[in-house]
């Protein structure tokens, strides 16, 4: 994919989408209103509704919007892998195709990257930021349990490993192989970031959760898979050779 946008708008937004016809147009509209955004890649993961049709129509009048499609449903991780490979701008952030996260907060998450303070930045739903939306108790406890387990495996102290808002330098994310096809992406990428000794920051963001009746896709099986991925990528592969980004931005092979 060749970018026709200016680096004055240095951010690629990758949106994985599966059966999101009710919200995807509204999300894209909100994303395009953010000054930093120069490229939007929507990866339709073989939706059975009109998601792809809606995005395709938008892309006809919005040159910054690109639609990529999977012929077989594979999952969020697979959609992100496809989107990351297509990114052309200096920074990349993940945006879900629903309304749980606010694109107006991209600047909060991406600014530390632009200022050279880090290589990866997470938007945390659990850092103090008042006022905040009251969250579901068990969903929150589940996320915090997985985050704690991940921190123990990676020796990173993040407050929200499962957050959608993860922003990267493009060369960083394109040099990490994404293996997980579903929601195992979150612990996988966190473990691989830790192994590469990348500089990681967190900032507080808002969160507006939707229920399963409103279309939330993640379930208990994904939680079990996340635990498996924490052990697989955070512990069992700890001594695997990896590419490390040094302080001068140079990639080299290291063993840890």
Short mmCIF file of C-alpha atoms in Angstrom, two decimals:
data_model
loop_
_atom_site.label_atom_id
_atom_site.label_comp_id
_atom_site.label_asym_id
_atom_site.label_seq_id
_atom_site.Cartn_x
_atom_site.Cartn_y
_atom_site.Cartn_z
CA UNK A 1 0.00 0.00 0.00
CA UNK A 2 1.43 3.37 -1.01
CA UNK A 3 0.62 6.36 1.16
CA UNK A 4 -0.63 9.53 -0.53
CA UNK A 5 -0.86 11.41 2.77
CA UNK A 6 1.56 13.88 4.33
CA UNK A 7 3.72 13.05 7.34
CA UNK A 8 2.22 16.19 8.86
CA UNK A 9 -0.45 13.61 9.65
CA UNK A 10 1.87 10.85 10.87
CA UNK A 11 -0.58 8.34 12.34
CA UNK A 12 -1.92 5.14 10.81
CA UNK A 13 -5.04 3.82 12.54
CA UNK A 14 -5.68 0.08 12.19
CA UNK A 15 -9.31 -0.92 12.76
CA UNK A 16 -10.12 -4.66 12.95
CA UNK A 17 -13.81 -5.14 12.19
CA UNK A 18 -16.20 -8.08 12.38
CA UNK A 19 -19.95 -7.51 12.05
CA UNK A 20 -19.76 -3.85 13.10
CA UNK A 21 -22.22 -2.32 10.63
CA UNK A 22 -23.97 -0.39 13.41
CA UNK A 23 -20.90 1.57 14.52
CA UNK A 24 -18.08 1.34 11.95
CA UNK A 25 -19.08 4.45 9.95
CA UNK A 26 -19.34 6.52 13.11
CA UNK A 27 -15.94 5.29 14.29
CA UNK A 28 -14.26 6.09 10.97
CA UNK A 29 -15.83 9.55 10.97
CA UNK A 30 -14.51 10.21 14.47
CA UNK A 31 -11.05 8.91 13.56
CA UNK A 32 -10.81 11.12 10.46
CA UNK A 33 -11.54 14.21 12.54
CA UNK A 34 -8.32 13.73 14.53
CA UNK A 35 -5.55 15.99 13.16
CA UNK A 36 -2.81 13.38 13.61
CA UNK A 37 -4.52 10.77 11.40
CA UNK A 38 -3.21 10.41 7.85
CA UNK A 39 -4.17 6.81 7.13
CA UNK A 40 -7.01 4.53 8.23
CA UNK A 41 -6.79 0.80 7.50
CA UNK A 42 -9.98 -1.13 8.17
CA UNK A 43 -9.51 -4.90 8.09
CA UNK A 44 -12.85 -6.62 7.58
CA UNK A 45 -12.51 -10.10 9.07
CA UNK A 46 -15.08 -11.77 6.80
CA UNK A 47 -18.10 -9.99 8.28
CA UNK A 48 -21.51 -11.44 7.56
CA UNK A 49 -23.24 -8.07 7.68
CA UNK A 50 -22.69 -4.86 5.68
CA UNK A 51 -19.46 -3.78 7.40
CA UNK A 52 -17.29 -4.17 4.30
CA UNK A 53 -19.87 -2.52 2.06
CA UNK A 54 -20.07 0.50 4.36
CA UNK A 55 -16.29 0.89 4.59
CA UNK A 56 -15.86 0.45 0.84
CA UNK A 57 -18.34 3.24 0.17
CA UNK A 58 -16.55 5.55 2.62
CA UNK A 59 -13.19 4.82 0.98
CA UNK A 60 -14.51 6.01 -2.39
CA UNK A 61 -14.74 9.58 -1.07
CA UNK A 62 -12.03 9.42 1.61
CA UNK A 63 -8.59 8.63 0.11
CA UNK A 64 -7.09 8.13 3.58
CA UNK A 65 -9.40 5.16 4.23
CA UNK A 66 -8.33 1.73 2.96
CA UNK A 67 -10.32 -1.51 3.18
CA UNK A 68 -8.56 -4.86 3.46
CA UNK A 69 -10.62 -8.05 3.62
CA UNK A 70 -10.20 -11.58 4.91
CA UNK A 71 -12.00 -14.26 2.94
CA UNK A 72 -12.23 -16.42 6.09
CA UNK A 73 -12.91 -15.19 9.62
CA UNK A 74 -9.67 -15.46 11.60
CA UNK A 75 -9.93 -13.14 14.60
CA UNK A 76 -8.72 -9.79 15.92
CA UNK A 77 -5.04 -10.73 16.04
CA UNK A 78 -5.08 -11.85 12.40
CA UNK A 79 -6.84 -8.63 11.37
CA UNK A 80 -4.23 -6.56 13.22
CA UNK A 81 -1.41 -8.53 11.58
CA UNK A 82 -2.84 -7.66 8.16
CA UNK A 83 -3.35 -4.01 9.12
CA UNK A 84 0.14 -3.57 10.58
CA UNK A 85 1.70 -4.95 7.41
CA UNK A 86 -0.18 -2.37 5.35
CA UNK A 87 0.74 0.65 7.50
CA UNK A 88 2.93 3.29 5.83
CA UNK A 89 3.11 6.19 8.31
CA UNK A 90 5.59 6.67 11.20
CA UNK A 91 3.20 5.74 14.03
CA UNK A 92 0.47 3.11 14.33
CA UNK A 93 -2.41 2.81 16.79
CA UNK A 94 -5.19 0.23 17.18
CA UNK A 95 -8.83 1.36 17.22
CA UNK A 96 -11.74 -1.05 17.71
CA UNK A 97 -14.69 -0.67 15.36
CA UNK A 98 -17.14 -0.01 18.20
CA UNK A 99 -17.62 3.00 20.45
CA UNK A 100 -15.79 1.81 23.59
CA UNK A 101 -12.73 4.01 23.00
CA UNK A 102 -12.63 7.70 22.02
CA UNK A 103 -10.39 8.63 19.04
CA UNK A 104 -10.17 12.16 20.42
CA UNK A 105 -7.66 10.68 22.88
CA UNK A 106 -5.21 9.52 20.18
CA UNK A 107 -3.04 12.54 20.92
CA UNK A 108 -2.67 11.46 24.56
CA UNK A 109 -1.36 8.04 23.49
CA UNK A 110 0.73 9.03 20.48
CA UNK A 111 2.41 12.21 21.74
CA UNK A 112 5.00 10.33 23.89
CA UNK A 113 6.06 8.50 20.71
CA UNK A 114 6.31 11.68 18.66
CA UNK A 115 8.35 13.33 21.40
CA UNK A 116 10.76 10.38 21.42
CA UNK A 117 9.99 9.37 24.99
CA UNK A 118 9.09 5.76 24.19
CA UNK A 119 8.76 3.13 21.46
CA UNK A 120 5.34 1.85 22.57
CA UNK A 121 2.55 3.58 24.50
CA UNK A 122 -0.49 1.96 26.12
CA UNK A 123 -3.69 3.82 26.91
CA UNK A 124 -4.73 2.56 30.34
CA UNK A 125 -8.34 2.40 31.50
CA UNK A 126 -7.21 2.01 35.11
CA UNK A 127 -4.85 4.91 35.69
CA UNK A 128 -6.47 7.68 37.75
CA UNK A 129 -8.48 10.07 35.63
CA UNK A 130 -11.53 11.79 37.09
CA UNK A 131 -14.37 11.58 36.35
CA UNK A 132 -14.50 8.08 34.85
CA UNK A 133 -17.16 5.67 33.68
CA UNK A 134 -18.00 2.97 36.25
CA UNK A 135 -16.90 -0.41 34.85
CA UNK A 136 -18.27 -3.93 35.26
CA UNK A 137 -16.74 -5.51 38.36
CA UNK A 138 -15.96 -9.03 37.12
CA UNK A 139 -14.78 -7.85 33.71
CA UNK A 140 -12.43 -5.41 35.47
CA UNK A 141 -11.19 -8.08 37.90
CA UNK A 142 -10.55 -10.43 34.98
CA UNK A 143 -8.53 -7.80 33.15
CA UNK A 144 -6.55 -6.96 36.26
CA UNK A 145 -5.83 -10.63 36.94
CA UNK A 146 -4.53 -11.13 33.39
CA UNK A 147 -2.50 -7.93 33.62
CA UNK A 148 -0.92 -9.01 36.92
CA UNK A 149 -0.08 -12.44 35.53
CA UNK A 150 1.43 -10.80 32.44
CA UNK A 151 3.49 -8.42 34.58
CA UNK A 152 4.87 -11.35 36.58
CA UNK A 153 5.90 -13.11 33.36
CA UNK A 154 7.37 -10.09 31.57
CA UNK A 155 8.69 -7.98 34.45
CA UNK A 156 6.85 -4.98 32.97
CA UNK A 157 4.58 -3.10 35.34
CA UNK A 158 1.66 -2.03 33.18
CA UNK A 159 -1.79 -1.34 34.58
CA UNK A 160 -3.85 -2.44 31.55
CA UNK A 161 -2.31 -5.16 29.37
CA UNK A 162 -5.67 -5.84 27.66
CA UNK A 163 -6.26 -2.27 26.48
CA UNK A 164 -7.17 -1.68 22.84
CA UNK A 165 -5.19 1.56 22.64
CA UNK A 166 -1.67 0.40 21.92
CA UNK A 167 0.45 2.77 19.84
CA UNK A 168 3.78 1.87 18.21
CA UNK A 169 6.53 3.25 16.09
CA UNK A 170 5.81 1.65 12.73
CA UNK A 171 9.25 0.02 12.42
CA UNK A 172 8.74 -1.54 15.86
CA UNK A 173 5.40 -3.21 15.20
CA UNK A 174 6.36 -4.28 11.68
CA UNK A 175 9.42 -6.08 13.08
CA UNK A 176 7.37 -8.10 15.58
CA UNK A 177 5.75 -11.26 14.23
CA UNK A 178 2.11 -11.44 15.38
CA UNK A 179 1.25 -15.13 15.74
CA UNK A 180 -2.03 -15.09 17.66
CA UNK A 181 -5.20 -14.87 15.56
CA UNK A 182 -7.67 -13.88 18.25
CA UNK A 183 -7.51 -11.93 21.52
CA UNK A 184 -4.27 -13.66 22.50
CA UNK A 185 -2.66 -10.77 20.63
CA UNK A 186 -2.68 -8.62 23.78
CA UNK A 187 -0.48 -10.82 26.04
CA UNK A 188 1.60 -11.92 23.05
CA UNK A 189 2.54 -8.40 21.97
CA UNK A 190 3.20 -7.33 25.56
CA UNK A 191 5.59 -10.23 26.10
CA UNK A 192 7.40 -9.59 22.83
CA UNK A 193 7.73 -5.88 23.65
CA UNK A 194 9.29 -6.82 26.99
CA UNK A 195 11.76 -9.24 25.39
CA UNK A 196 12.89 -6.56 22.97
CA UNK A 197 13.59 -4.18 25.87
CA UNK A 198 11.51 -1.49 24.23
CA UNK A 199 10.68 1.72 26.07
CA UNK A 200 7.03 1.54 27.16
CA UNK A 201 4.81 4.28 28.58
CA UNK A 202 1.18 4.42 29.75
CA UNK A 203 -1.31 7.27 29.75
CA UNK A 204 -4.81 7.47 31.22
CA UNK A 205 -7.70 7.15 28.74
CA UNK A 206 -11.48 6.97 28.89
CA UNK A 207 -13.51 3.81 28.33
CA UNK A 208 -17.18 3.30 27.50
CA UNK A 209 -17.83 -0.46 27.71
CA UNK A 210 -20.56 -2.19 25.75
CA UNK A 211 -22.35 -5.36 26.78
CA UNK A 212 -22.49 -8.71 25.01
CA UNK A 213 -26.04 -7.88 23.91
CA UNK A 214 -24.60 -4.78 22.21
CA UNK A 215 -22.11 -6.86 20.25
CA UNK A 216 -19.06 -7.42 22.47
CA UNK A 217 -17.11 -10.35 21.01
CA UNK A 218 -14.66 -11.47 23.71
CA UNK A 219 -15.66 -14.43 25.93
CA UNK A 220 -14.35 -16.67 28.70
CA UNK A 221 -12.50 -18.90 26.21
CA UNK A 222 -10.45 -15.88 25.19
CA UNK A 223 -9.52 -15.38 28.85
CA UNK A 224 -8.25 -18.96 29.05
CA UNK A 225 -6.28 -18.45 25.84
CA UNK A 226 -4.82 -15.23 27.26
CA UNK A 227 -3.45 -17.16 30.27
CA UNK A 228 -1.90 -19.72 27.92
CA UNK A 229 -0.33 -16.92 25.84
CA UNK A 230 1.13 -15.24 28.93
CA UNK A 231 3.01 -18.45 29.73
CA UNK A 232 3.84 -19.24 26.10
CA UNK A 233 5.30 -15.87 25.11
CA UNK A 234 6.26 -14.50 28.52
CA UNK A 235 7.98 -17.54 30.06
CA UNK A 236 8.51 -20.48 27.72
CA UNK A 237 10.08 -18.34 24.99
CA UNK A 238 12.08 -16.10 27.27
CA UNK A 239 15.44 -17.28 25.90
CA UNK A 240 14.52 -17.03 22.23
CA UNK A 241 16.66 -14.76 20.02
CA UNK A 242 14.88 -11.49 19.30
CA UNK A 243 15.44 -8.22 17.48
CA UNK A 244 16.21 -5.40 19.92
CA UNK A 245 15.79 -1.68 19.18
CA UNK A 246 18.66 0.24 20.80
CA UNK A 247 18.71 3.89 21.91
CA UNK A 248 19.90 4.96 18.45
CA UNK A 249 16.92 3.29 16.77
CA UNK A 250 19.03 0.46 15.34
CA UNK A 251 17.74 -3.12 15.31
CA UNK A 252 20.07 -5.91 16.39
CA UNK A 253 19.81 -9.55 17.45
CA UNK A 254 19.85 -10.22 21.19
CA UNK A 255 19.19 -13.23 23.40
CA UNK A 256 17.24 -13.01 26.60
#
